[in-house]
mmCIF file of C-alpha atoms in Angstrom:
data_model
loop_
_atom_site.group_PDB
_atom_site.id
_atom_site.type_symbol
_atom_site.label_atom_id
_atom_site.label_comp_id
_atom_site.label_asym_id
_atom_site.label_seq_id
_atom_site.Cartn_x
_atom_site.Cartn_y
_atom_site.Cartn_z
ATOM 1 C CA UNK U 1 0.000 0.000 0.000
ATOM 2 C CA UNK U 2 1.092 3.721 -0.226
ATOM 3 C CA UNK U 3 3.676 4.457 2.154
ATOM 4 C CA UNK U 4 1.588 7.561 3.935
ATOM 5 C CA UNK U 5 -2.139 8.805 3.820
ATOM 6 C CA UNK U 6 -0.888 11.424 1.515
ATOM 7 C CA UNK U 7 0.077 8.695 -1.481
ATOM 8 C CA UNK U 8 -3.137 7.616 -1.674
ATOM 9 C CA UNK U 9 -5.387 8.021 -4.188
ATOM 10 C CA UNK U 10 -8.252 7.624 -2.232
ATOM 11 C CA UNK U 11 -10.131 9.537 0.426
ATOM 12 C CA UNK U 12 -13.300 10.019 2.610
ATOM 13 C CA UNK U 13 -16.101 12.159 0.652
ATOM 14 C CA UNK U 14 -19.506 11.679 2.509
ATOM 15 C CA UNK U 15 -20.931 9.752 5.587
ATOM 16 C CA UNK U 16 -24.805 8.712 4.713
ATOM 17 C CA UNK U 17 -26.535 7.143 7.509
ATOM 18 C CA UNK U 18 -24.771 4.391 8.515
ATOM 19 C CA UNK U 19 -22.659 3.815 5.141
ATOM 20 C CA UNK U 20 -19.835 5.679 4.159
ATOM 21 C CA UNK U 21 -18.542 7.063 0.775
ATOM 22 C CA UNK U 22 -14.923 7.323 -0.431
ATOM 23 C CA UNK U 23 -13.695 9.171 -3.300
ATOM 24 C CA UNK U 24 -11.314 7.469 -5.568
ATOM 25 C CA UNK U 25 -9.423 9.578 -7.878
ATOM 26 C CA UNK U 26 -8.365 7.512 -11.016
ATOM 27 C CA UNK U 27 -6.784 10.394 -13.219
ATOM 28 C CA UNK U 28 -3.398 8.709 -15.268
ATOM 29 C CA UNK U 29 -0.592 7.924 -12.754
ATOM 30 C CA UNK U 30 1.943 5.052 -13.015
ATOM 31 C CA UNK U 31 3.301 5.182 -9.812
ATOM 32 C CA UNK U 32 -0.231 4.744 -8.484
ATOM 33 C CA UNK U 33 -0.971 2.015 -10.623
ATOM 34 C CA UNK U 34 1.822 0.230 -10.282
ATOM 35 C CA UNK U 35 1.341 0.547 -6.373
ATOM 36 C CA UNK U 36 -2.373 -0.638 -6.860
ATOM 37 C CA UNK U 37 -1.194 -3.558 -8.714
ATOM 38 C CA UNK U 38 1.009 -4.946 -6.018
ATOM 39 C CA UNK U 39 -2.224 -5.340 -4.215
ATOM 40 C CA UNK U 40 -4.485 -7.160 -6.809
ATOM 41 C CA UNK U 41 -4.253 -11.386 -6.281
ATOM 42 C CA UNK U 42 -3.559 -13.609 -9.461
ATOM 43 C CA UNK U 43 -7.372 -13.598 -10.936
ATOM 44 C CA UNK U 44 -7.881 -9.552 -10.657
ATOM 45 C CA UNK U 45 -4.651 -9.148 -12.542
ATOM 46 C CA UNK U 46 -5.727 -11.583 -15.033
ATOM 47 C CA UNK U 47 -8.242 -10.242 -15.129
ATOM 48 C CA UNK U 48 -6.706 -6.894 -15.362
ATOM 49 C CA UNK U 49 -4.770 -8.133 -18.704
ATOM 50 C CA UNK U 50 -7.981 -9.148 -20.246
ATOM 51 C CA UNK U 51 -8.920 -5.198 -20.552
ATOM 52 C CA UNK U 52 -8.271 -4.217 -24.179
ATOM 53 C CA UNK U 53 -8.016 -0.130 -22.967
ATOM 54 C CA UNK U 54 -5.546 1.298 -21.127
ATOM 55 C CA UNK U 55 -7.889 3.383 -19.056
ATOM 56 C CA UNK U 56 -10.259 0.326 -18.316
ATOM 57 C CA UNK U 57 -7.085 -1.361 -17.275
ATOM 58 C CA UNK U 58 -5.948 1.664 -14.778
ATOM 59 C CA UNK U 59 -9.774 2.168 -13.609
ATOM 60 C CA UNK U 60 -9.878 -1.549 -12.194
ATOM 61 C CA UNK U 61 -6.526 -1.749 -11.028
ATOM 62 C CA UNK U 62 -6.831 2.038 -8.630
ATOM 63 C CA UNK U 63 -10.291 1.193 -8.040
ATOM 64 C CA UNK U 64 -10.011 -2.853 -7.005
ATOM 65 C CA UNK U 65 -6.978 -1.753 -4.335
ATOM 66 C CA UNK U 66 -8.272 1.114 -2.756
ATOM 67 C CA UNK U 67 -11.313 -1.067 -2.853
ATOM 68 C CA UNK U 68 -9.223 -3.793 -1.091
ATOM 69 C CA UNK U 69 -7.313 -0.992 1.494
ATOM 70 C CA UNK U 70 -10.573 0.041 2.419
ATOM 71 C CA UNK U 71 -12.647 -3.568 3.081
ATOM 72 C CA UNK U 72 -8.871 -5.035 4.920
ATOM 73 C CA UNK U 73 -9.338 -1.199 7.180
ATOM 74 C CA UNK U 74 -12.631 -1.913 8.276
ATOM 75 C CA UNK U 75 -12.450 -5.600 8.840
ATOM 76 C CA UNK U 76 -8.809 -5.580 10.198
ATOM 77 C CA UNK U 77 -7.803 -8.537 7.905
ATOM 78 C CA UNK U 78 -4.679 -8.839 5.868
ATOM 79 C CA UNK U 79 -4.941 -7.798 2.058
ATOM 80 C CA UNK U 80 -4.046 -11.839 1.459
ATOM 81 C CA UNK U 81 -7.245 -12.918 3.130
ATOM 82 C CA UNK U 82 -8.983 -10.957 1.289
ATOM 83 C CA UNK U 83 -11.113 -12.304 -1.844
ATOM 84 C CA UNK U 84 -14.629 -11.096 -3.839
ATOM 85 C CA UNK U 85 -17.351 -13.515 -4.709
ATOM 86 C CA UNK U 86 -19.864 -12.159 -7.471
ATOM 87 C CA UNK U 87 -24.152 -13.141 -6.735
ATOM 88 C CA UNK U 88 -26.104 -14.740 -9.260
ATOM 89 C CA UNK U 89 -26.546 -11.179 -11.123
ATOM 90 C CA UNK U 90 -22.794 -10.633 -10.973
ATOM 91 C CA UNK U 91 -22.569 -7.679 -7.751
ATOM 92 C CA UNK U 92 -19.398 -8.815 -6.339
ATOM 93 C CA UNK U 93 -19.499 -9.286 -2.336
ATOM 94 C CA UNK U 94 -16.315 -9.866 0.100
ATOM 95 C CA UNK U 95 -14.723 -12.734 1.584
ATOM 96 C CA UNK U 96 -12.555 -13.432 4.118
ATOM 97 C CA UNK U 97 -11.166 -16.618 4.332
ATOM 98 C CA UNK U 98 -13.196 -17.754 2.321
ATOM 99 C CA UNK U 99 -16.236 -16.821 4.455
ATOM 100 C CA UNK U 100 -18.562 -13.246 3.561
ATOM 101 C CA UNK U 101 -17.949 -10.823 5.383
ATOM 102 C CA UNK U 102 -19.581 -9.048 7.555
ATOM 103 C CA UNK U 103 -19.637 -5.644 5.128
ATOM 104 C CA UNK U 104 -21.627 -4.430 1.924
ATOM 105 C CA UNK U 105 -20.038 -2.560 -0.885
ATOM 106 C CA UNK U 106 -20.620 -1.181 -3.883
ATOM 107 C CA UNK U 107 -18.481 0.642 -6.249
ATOM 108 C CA UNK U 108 -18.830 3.008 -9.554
ATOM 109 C CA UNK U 109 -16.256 5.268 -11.616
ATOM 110 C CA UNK U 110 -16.549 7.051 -14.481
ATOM 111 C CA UNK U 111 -13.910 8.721 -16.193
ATOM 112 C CA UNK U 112 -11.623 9.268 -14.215
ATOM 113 C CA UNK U 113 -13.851 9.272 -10.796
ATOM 114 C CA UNK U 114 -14.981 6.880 -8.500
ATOM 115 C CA UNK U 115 -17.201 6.455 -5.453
ATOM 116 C CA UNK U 116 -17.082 2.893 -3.690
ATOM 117 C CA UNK U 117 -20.042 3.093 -0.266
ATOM 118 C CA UNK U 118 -20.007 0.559 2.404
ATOM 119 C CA UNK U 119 -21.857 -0.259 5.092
ATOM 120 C CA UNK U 120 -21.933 -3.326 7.714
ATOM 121 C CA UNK U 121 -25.565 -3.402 7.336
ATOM 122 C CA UNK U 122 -28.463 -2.957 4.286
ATOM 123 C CA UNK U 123 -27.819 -3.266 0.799
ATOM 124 C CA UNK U 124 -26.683 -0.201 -0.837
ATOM 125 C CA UNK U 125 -25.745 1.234 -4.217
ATOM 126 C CA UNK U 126 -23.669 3.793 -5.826
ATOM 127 C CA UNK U 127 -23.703 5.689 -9.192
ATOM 128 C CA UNK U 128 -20.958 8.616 -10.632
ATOM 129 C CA UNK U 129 -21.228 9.827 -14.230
ATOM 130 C CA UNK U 130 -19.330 12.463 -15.817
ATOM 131 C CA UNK U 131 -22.370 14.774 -17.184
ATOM 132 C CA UNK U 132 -21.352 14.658 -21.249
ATOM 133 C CA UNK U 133 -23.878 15.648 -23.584
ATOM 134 C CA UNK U 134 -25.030 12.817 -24.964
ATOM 135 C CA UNK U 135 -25.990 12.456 -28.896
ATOM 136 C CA UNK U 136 -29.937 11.815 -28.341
ATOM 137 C CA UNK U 137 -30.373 13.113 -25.048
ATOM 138 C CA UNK U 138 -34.548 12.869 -25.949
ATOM 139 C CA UNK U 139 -34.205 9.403 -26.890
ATOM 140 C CA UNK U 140 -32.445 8.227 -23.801
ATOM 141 C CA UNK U 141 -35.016 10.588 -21.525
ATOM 142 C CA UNK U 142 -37.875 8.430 -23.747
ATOM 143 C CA UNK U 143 -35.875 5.221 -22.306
ATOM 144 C CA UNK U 144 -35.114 5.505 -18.956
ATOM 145 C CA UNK U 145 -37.615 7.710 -17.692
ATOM 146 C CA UNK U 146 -41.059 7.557 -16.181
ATOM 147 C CA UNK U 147 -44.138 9.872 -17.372
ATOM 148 C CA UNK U 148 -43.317 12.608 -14.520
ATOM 149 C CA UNK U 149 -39.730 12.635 -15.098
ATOM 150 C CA UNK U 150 -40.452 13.084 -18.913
ATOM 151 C CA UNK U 151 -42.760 16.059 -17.966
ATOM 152 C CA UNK U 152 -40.360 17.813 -15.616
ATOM 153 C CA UNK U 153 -37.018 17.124 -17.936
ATOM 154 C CA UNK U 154 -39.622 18.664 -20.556
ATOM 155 C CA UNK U 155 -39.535 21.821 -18.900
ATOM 156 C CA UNK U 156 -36.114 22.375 -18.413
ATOM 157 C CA UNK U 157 -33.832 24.009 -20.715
ATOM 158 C CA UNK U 158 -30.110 23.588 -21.544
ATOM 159 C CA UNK U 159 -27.541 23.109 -18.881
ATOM 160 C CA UNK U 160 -29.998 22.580 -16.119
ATOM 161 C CA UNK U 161 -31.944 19.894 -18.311
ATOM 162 C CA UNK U 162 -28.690 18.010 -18.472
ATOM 163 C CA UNK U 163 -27.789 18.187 -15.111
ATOM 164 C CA UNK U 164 -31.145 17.142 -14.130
ATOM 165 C CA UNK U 165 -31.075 14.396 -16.257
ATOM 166 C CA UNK U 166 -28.234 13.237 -15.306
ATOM 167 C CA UNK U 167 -29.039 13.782 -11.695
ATOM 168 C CA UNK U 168 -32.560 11.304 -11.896
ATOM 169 C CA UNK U 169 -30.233 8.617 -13.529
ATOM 170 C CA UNK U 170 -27.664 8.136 -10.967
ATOM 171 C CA UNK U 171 -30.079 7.333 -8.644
ATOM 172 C CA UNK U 172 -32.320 5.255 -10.572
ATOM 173 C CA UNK U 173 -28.728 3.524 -11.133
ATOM 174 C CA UNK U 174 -27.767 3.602 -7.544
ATOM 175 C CA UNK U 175 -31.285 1.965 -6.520
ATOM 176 C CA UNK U 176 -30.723 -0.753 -9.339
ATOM 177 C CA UNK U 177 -27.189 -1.896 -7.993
ATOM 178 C CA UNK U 178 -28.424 -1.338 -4.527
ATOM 179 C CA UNK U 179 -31.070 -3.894 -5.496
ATOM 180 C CA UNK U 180 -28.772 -6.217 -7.085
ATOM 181 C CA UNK U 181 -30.572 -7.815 -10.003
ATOM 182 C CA UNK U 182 -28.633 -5.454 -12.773
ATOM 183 C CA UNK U 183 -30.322 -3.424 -14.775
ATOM 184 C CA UNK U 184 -32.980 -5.514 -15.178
ATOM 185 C CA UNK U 185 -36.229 -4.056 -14.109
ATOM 186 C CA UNK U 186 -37.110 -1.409 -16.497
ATOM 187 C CA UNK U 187 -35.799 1.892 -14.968
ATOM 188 C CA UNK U 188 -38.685 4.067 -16.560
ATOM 189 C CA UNK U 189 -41.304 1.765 -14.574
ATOM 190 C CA UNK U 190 -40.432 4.215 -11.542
ATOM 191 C CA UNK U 191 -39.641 7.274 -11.150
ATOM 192 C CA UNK U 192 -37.218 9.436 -8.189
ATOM 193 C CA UNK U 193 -39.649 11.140 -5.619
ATOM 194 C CA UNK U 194 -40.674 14.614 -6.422
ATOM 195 C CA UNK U 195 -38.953 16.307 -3.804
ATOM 196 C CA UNK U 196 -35.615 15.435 -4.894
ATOM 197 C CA UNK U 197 -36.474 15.921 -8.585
ATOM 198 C CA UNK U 198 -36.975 19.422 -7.928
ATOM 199 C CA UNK U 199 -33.604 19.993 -5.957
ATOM 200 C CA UNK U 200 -33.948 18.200 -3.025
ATOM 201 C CA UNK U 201 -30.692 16.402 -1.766
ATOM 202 C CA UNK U 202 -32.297 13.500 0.093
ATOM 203 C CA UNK U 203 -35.586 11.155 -0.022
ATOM 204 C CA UNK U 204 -37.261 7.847 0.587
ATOM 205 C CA UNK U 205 -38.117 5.525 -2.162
ATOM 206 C CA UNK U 206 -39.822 2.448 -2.460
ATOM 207 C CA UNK U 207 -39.930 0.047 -5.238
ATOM 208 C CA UNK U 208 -43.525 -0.336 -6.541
ATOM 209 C CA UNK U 209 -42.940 -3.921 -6.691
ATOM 210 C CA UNK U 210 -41.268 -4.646 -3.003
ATOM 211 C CA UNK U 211 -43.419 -1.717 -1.235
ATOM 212 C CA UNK U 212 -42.643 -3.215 2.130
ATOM 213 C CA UNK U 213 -38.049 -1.923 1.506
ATOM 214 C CA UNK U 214 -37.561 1.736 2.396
ATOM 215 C CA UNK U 215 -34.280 2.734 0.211
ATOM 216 C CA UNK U 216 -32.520 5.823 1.613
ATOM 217 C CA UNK U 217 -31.412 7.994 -1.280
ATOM 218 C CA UNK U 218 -29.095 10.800 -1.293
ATOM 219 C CA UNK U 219 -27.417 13.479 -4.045
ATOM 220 C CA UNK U 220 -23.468 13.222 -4.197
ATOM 221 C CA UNK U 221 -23.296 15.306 -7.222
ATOM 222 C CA UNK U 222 -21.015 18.471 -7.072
ATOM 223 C CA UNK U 223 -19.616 20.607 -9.792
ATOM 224 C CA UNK U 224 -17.379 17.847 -11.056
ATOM 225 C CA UNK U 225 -19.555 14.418 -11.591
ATOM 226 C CA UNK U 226 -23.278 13.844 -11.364
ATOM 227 C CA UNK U 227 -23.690 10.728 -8.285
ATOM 228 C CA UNK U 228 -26.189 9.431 -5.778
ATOM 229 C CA UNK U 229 -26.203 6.669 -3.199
ATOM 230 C CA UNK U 230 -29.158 4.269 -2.291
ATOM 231 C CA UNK U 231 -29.189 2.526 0.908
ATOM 232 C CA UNK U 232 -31.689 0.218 2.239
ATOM 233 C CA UNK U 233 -32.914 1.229 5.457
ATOM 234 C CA UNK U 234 -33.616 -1.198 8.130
ATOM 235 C CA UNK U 235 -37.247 -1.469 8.879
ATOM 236 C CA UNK U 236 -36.957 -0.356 12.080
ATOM 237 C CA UNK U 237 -35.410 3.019 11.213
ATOM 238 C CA UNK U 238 -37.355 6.326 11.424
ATOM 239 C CA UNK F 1 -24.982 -7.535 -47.463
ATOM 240 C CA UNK F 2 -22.858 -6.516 -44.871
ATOM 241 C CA UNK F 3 -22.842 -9.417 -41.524
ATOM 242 C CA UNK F 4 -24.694 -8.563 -38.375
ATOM 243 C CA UNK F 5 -20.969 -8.172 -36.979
ATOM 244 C CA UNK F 6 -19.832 -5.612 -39.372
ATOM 245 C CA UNK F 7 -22.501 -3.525 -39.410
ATOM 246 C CA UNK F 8 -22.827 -3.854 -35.178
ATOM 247 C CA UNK F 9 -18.867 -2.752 -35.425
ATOM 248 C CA UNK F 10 -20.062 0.638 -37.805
ATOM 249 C CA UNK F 11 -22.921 1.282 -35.006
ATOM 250 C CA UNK F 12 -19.979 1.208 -32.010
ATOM 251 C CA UNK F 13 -17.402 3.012 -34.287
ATOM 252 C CA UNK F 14 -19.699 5.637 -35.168
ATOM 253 C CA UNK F 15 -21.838 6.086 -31.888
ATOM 254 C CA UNK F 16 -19.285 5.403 -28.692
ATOM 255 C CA UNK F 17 -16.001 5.673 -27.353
ATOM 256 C CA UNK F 18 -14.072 5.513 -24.321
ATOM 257 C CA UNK F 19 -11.846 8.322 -22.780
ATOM 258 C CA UNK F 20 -12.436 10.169 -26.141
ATOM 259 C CA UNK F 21 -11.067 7.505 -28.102
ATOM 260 C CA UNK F 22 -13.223 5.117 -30.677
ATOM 261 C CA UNK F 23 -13.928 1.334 -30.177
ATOM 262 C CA UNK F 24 -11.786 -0.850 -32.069
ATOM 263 C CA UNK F 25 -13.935 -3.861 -31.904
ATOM 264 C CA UNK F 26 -11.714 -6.922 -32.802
ATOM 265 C CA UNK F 27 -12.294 -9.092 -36.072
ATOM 266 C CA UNK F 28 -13.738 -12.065 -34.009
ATOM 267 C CA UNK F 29 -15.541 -9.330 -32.007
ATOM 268 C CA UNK F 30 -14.642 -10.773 -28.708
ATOM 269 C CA UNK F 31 -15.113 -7.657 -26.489
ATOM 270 C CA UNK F 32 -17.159 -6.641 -24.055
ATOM 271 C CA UNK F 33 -18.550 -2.961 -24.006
ATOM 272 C CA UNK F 34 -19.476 -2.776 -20.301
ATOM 273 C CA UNK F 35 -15.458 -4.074 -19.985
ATOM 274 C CA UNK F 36 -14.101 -1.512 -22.115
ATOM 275 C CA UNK F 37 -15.488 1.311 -20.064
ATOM 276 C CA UNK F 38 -18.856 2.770 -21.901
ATOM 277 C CA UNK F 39 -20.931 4.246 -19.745
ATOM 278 C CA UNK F 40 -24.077 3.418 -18.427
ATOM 279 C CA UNK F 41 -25.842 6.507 -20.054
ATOM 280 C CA UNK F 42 -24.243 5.314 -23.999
ATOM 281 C CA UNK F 43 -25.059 1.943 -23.327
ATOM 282 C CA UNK F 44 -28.910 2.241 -23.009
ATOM 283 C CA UNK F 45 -28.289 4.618 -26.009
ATOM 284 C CA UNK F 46 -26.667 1.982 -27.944
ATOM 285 C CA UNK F 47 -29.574 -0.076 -26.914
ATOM 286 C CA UNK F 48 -31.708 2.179 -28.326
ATOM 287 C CA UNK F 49 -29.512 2.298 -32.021
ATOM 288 C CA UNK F 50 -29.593 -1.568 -31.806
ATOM 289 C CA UNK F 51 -33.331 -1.806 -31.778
ATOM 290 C CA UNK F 52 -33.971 0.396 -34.501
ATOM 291 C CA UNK F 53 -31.529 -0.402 -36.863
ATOM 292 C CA UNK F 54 -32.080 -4.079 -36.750
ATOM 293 C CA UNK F 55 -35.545 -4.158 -35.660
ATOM 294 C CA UNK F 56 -35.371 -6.452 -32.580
ATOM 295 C CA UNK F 57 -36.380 -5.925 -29.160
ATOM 296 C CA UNK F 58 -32.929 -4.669 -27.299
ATOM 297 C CA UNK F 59 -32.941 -2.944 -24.194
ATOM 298 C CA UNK F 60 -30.464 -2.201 -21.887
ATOM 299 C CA UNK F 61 -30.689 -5.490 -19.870
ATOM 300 C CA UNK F 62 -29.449 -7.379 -23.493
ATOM 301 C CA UNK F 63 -26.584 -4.895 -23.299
ATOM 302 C CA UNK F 64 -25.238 -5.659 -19.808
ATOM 303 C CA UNK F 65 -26.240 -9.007 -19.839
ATOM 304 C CA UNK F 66 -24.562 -10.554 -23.320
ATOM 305 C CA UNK F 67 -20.935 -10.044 -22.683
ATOM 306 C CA UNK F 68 -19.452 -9.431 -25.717
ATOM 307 C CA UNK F 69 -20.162 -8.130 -29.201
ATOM 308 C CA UNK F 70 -20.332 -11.339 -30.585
ATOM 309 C CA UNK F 71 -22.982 -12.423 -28.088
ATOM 310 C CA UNK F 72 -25.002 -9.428 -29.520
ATOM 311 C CA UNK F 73 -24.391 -10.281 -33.195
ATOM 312 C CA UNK F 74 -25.359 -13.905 -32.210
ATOM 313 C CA UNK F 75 -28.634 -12.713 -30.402
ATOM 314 C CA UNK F 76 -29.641 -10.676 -33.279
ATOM 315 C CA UNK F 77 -29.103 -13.178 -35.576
ATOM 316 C CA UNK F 78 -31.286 -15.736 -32.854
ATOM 317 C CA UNK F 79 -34.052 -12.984 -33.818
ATOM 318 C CA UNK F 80 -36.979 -13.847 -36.281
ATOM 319 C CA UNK F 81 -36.259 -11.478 -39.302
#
């Protein structure tokens, strides 16, 4: 690992609730990587090789160690005991000695940022996106988005239609990984609650088809990156 | 005609890319796009161009769960024309 706080490329950005969120800066840097990749066991670096771009290859390998640094921090295990097991739909969970651990994850970069949340308890998900105009930005709001999020991206113009776009899709994205089944419900068959489409920071969402699972959502967005974080609150919780 | 392969390699090459740089989808187009960095946001886009230019239901699901461009080609080709 890096030889002082100030090598690494990592770094606390929010506490939400109970999880917490750590920025992972992934901008072009060989020492880094070559750090990071001293970390990595024999199937992540094949895996690593398998990448056919360079910048795929450097996003796995910062993002998989500081990844690793983090998990080995909170559950005071040694990086070598460390391993990731992947569910049925692929979200990869952590394993120490072979057991799972007692910690959820989740991680997302784009670019060259990342976000990876954890929590010991409640599933949770994580979204960044760098906010570039896209081609057919109606045809992907005709996609992804329910009637009322159609009708308010309608009414917004320019920069702030972007933003708000891309604001509504990192956490329908967040609340798909948190649930863990991929994309695969359609993300226009529900839509982010009012409030925080019109500039709120936080809310509470429930899936229309598992009404009974209160998901805490919350806006990590700043002037950089467009991001949100879902966390499933336990039922309990006020 | 041109193959479901070629013309799925003209739809990446002319619609995404990857730190600014084009796709260079290999001849036996063994690559996967979620792999090679696109984002989530060109993804359902490319969806989007899949379904209307070869007339086949293709969401974004199809696109994260085939894993590679040949997987695509192949379930296009599975497709009644």
């Amino acid at each position: 690992m890096p030889a002082s706080v100030a090598d690494c490329w990592w770094r606390p950005f929010r506490n939400v609730g109970t999880a917490a969120v750590v920025y992972v800066d992934m901008a072009p840097d060989a020492a880094r990587e070559a750090v990071a990749l001293t970390w990595l066991d024999q199937e992540e670096q094949s895996r690593r090789q398998r990448f056919r771009f360079d910048g795929a290859r450097r996003r796995f390998a910062l993002c998989r160690a500081a990844l690793r640094a983090i998990l080995c921090g909170q559950l005071g295990c040694p990086n070598q005991q460390l391993a990731f097991g992947a569910s049925h739909h692929g979200k990869p969970y952590a394993l120490v000695n072979g057991q799972p651990a007692p910690i959820g994850f989740n991680v997302s970069h784009g670019s060259v940022h990342g976000l990876i949340a954890f929590a010991a308890e409640g599933r949770l998900g994580v979204d960044v996106e760098e906010r570039s105009p896209a081609r057919d930005l109606d045809g992907l709001i005709g996609s992804v988005m329910g009637p009322e999020e159609r009708a308010e991206l309608a009414s917004a113009r320019g920069n702030h239609r972007l933003h708000l776009f891309y604001h509504l899709w990192t956490v329908k994205e967040a609340l798909m990984k948190a649930l863990g089944t991929g994309l695969t419900p359609d993300v226009s068959g529900f839509e982010i609650p009012l409030a925080m489409r019109r500039g709120k920071k936080t809310g509470i969402f429930r899936f229309p088809h598992i009404p009974t699972v209160r998901w805490w959502l919350e806006d990590l967005g700043n002037e950089h990156f467009a991001a949100a974080i879902a966390h499933e609150l336990s039922p309990d919780s006020h | 005609m041109a193959s479901t392969g070629d013309r799925l390699k003209t739809l990446i090459a002319d619609n995404l890319e990857v730190d600014g740089q084009a796709i260079a989808v290999p001849e036996n187009l063994d690559i996967s796009l979620l792999e090679a960095g696109v984002s989530s946001v060109d993804l359902v886009a490319f969806a989007k161009l899949v379904a209307r230019d070869f007339n086949v239901k293709f969401t974004l699901e199809h696109c994260t769960t085939l894993n590679s461009v040949k997987e695509v080609a192949d379930f296009i080709d599975s497709q009644p024309g």
